[in-house]
Amino acid sequence: AAISRIEDADVAQEQLKLIRAQFLQQASIVSLAQANQAPSTFLSLFR
């Protein structure tokens, strides 16, 4: 029973790590998309 609880805790911890990594990845993608959009937004001011 104790080993099962330890394994369950390890799985939960790894799931949290995965969720955190996925969140950071999505945040990075959004940041890159916004950065790629910025030059065209800036240039449109001069049109």
CSV table of C-alpha atoms in Angstrom, one decimal:
chain,number,residue,atom,x,y,z
A,1,ALA,CA,0.0,0.0,0.0
A,2,ALA,CA,2.8,2.4,0.8
A,3,ILE,CA,4.6,1.7,-2.5
A,4,SER,CA,1.3,2.3,-4.3
A,5,ARG,CA,1.0,5.7,-2.7
A,6,ILE,CA,4.6,6.6,-3.5
A,7,GLU,CA,4.0,5.6,-7.2
A,8,ASP,CA,0.7,7.6,-7.3
A,9,ALA,CA,2.6,10.6,-5.9
A,10,ASP,CA,5.3,10.2,-8.5
A,11,VAL,CA,2.8,10.0,-11.3
A,12,ALA,CA,0.9,13.0,-10.1
A,13,GLN,CA,4.2,15.0,-9.8
A,14,GLU,CA,5.2,14.0,-13.3
A,15,GLN,CA,1.8,15.0,-14.6
A,16,LEU,CA,2.2,18.4,-13.0
A,17,LYS,CA,5.6,18.8,-14.7
A,18,LEU,CA,4.1,17.9,-18.0
A,19,ILE,CA,1.3,20.4,-17.6
A,20,ARG,CA,3.7,23.1,-16.6
A,21,ALA,CA,5.9,22.4,-19.6
A,22,GLN,CA,2.9,22.4,-22.0
A,23,PHE,CA,1.7,25.7,-20.5
A,24,LEU,CA,5.2,27.3,-20.9
A,25,GLN,CA,5.4,26.0,-24.5
A,26,GLN,CA,2.0,27.5,-25.4
A,27,ALA,CA,3.0,30.8,-23.8
A,28,SER,CA,6.2,30.8,-25.9
A,29,ILE,CA,4.2,30.1,-29.0
A,30,VAL,CA,1.8,33.0,-28.3
A,31,SER,CA,4.8,35.3,-27.6
A,32,LEU,CA,6.5,34.3,-30.9
A,33,ALA,CA,3.2,34.9,-32.8
A,34,GLN,CA,2.9,38.4,-31.3
A,35,ALA,CA,6.5,39.2,-32.0
A,36,ASN,CA,6.0,38.1,-35.6
A,37,GLN,CA,3.0,40.3,-35.9
A,38,ALA,CA,4.7,43.4,-34.4
A,39,PRO,CA,6.8,44.4,-37.5
A,40,SER,CA,3.7,44.4,-39.8
A,41,THR,CA,1.8,46.4,-37.2
A,42,PHE,CA,4.6,48.9,-36.9
A,43,LEU,CA,5.0,49.2,-40.7
A,44,SER,CA,1.3,49.7,-41.2
A,45,LEU,CA,1.7,53.0,-39.3
A,46,PHE,CA,3.6,54.4,-42.3
A,47,ARG,CA,1.2,53.3,-45.0
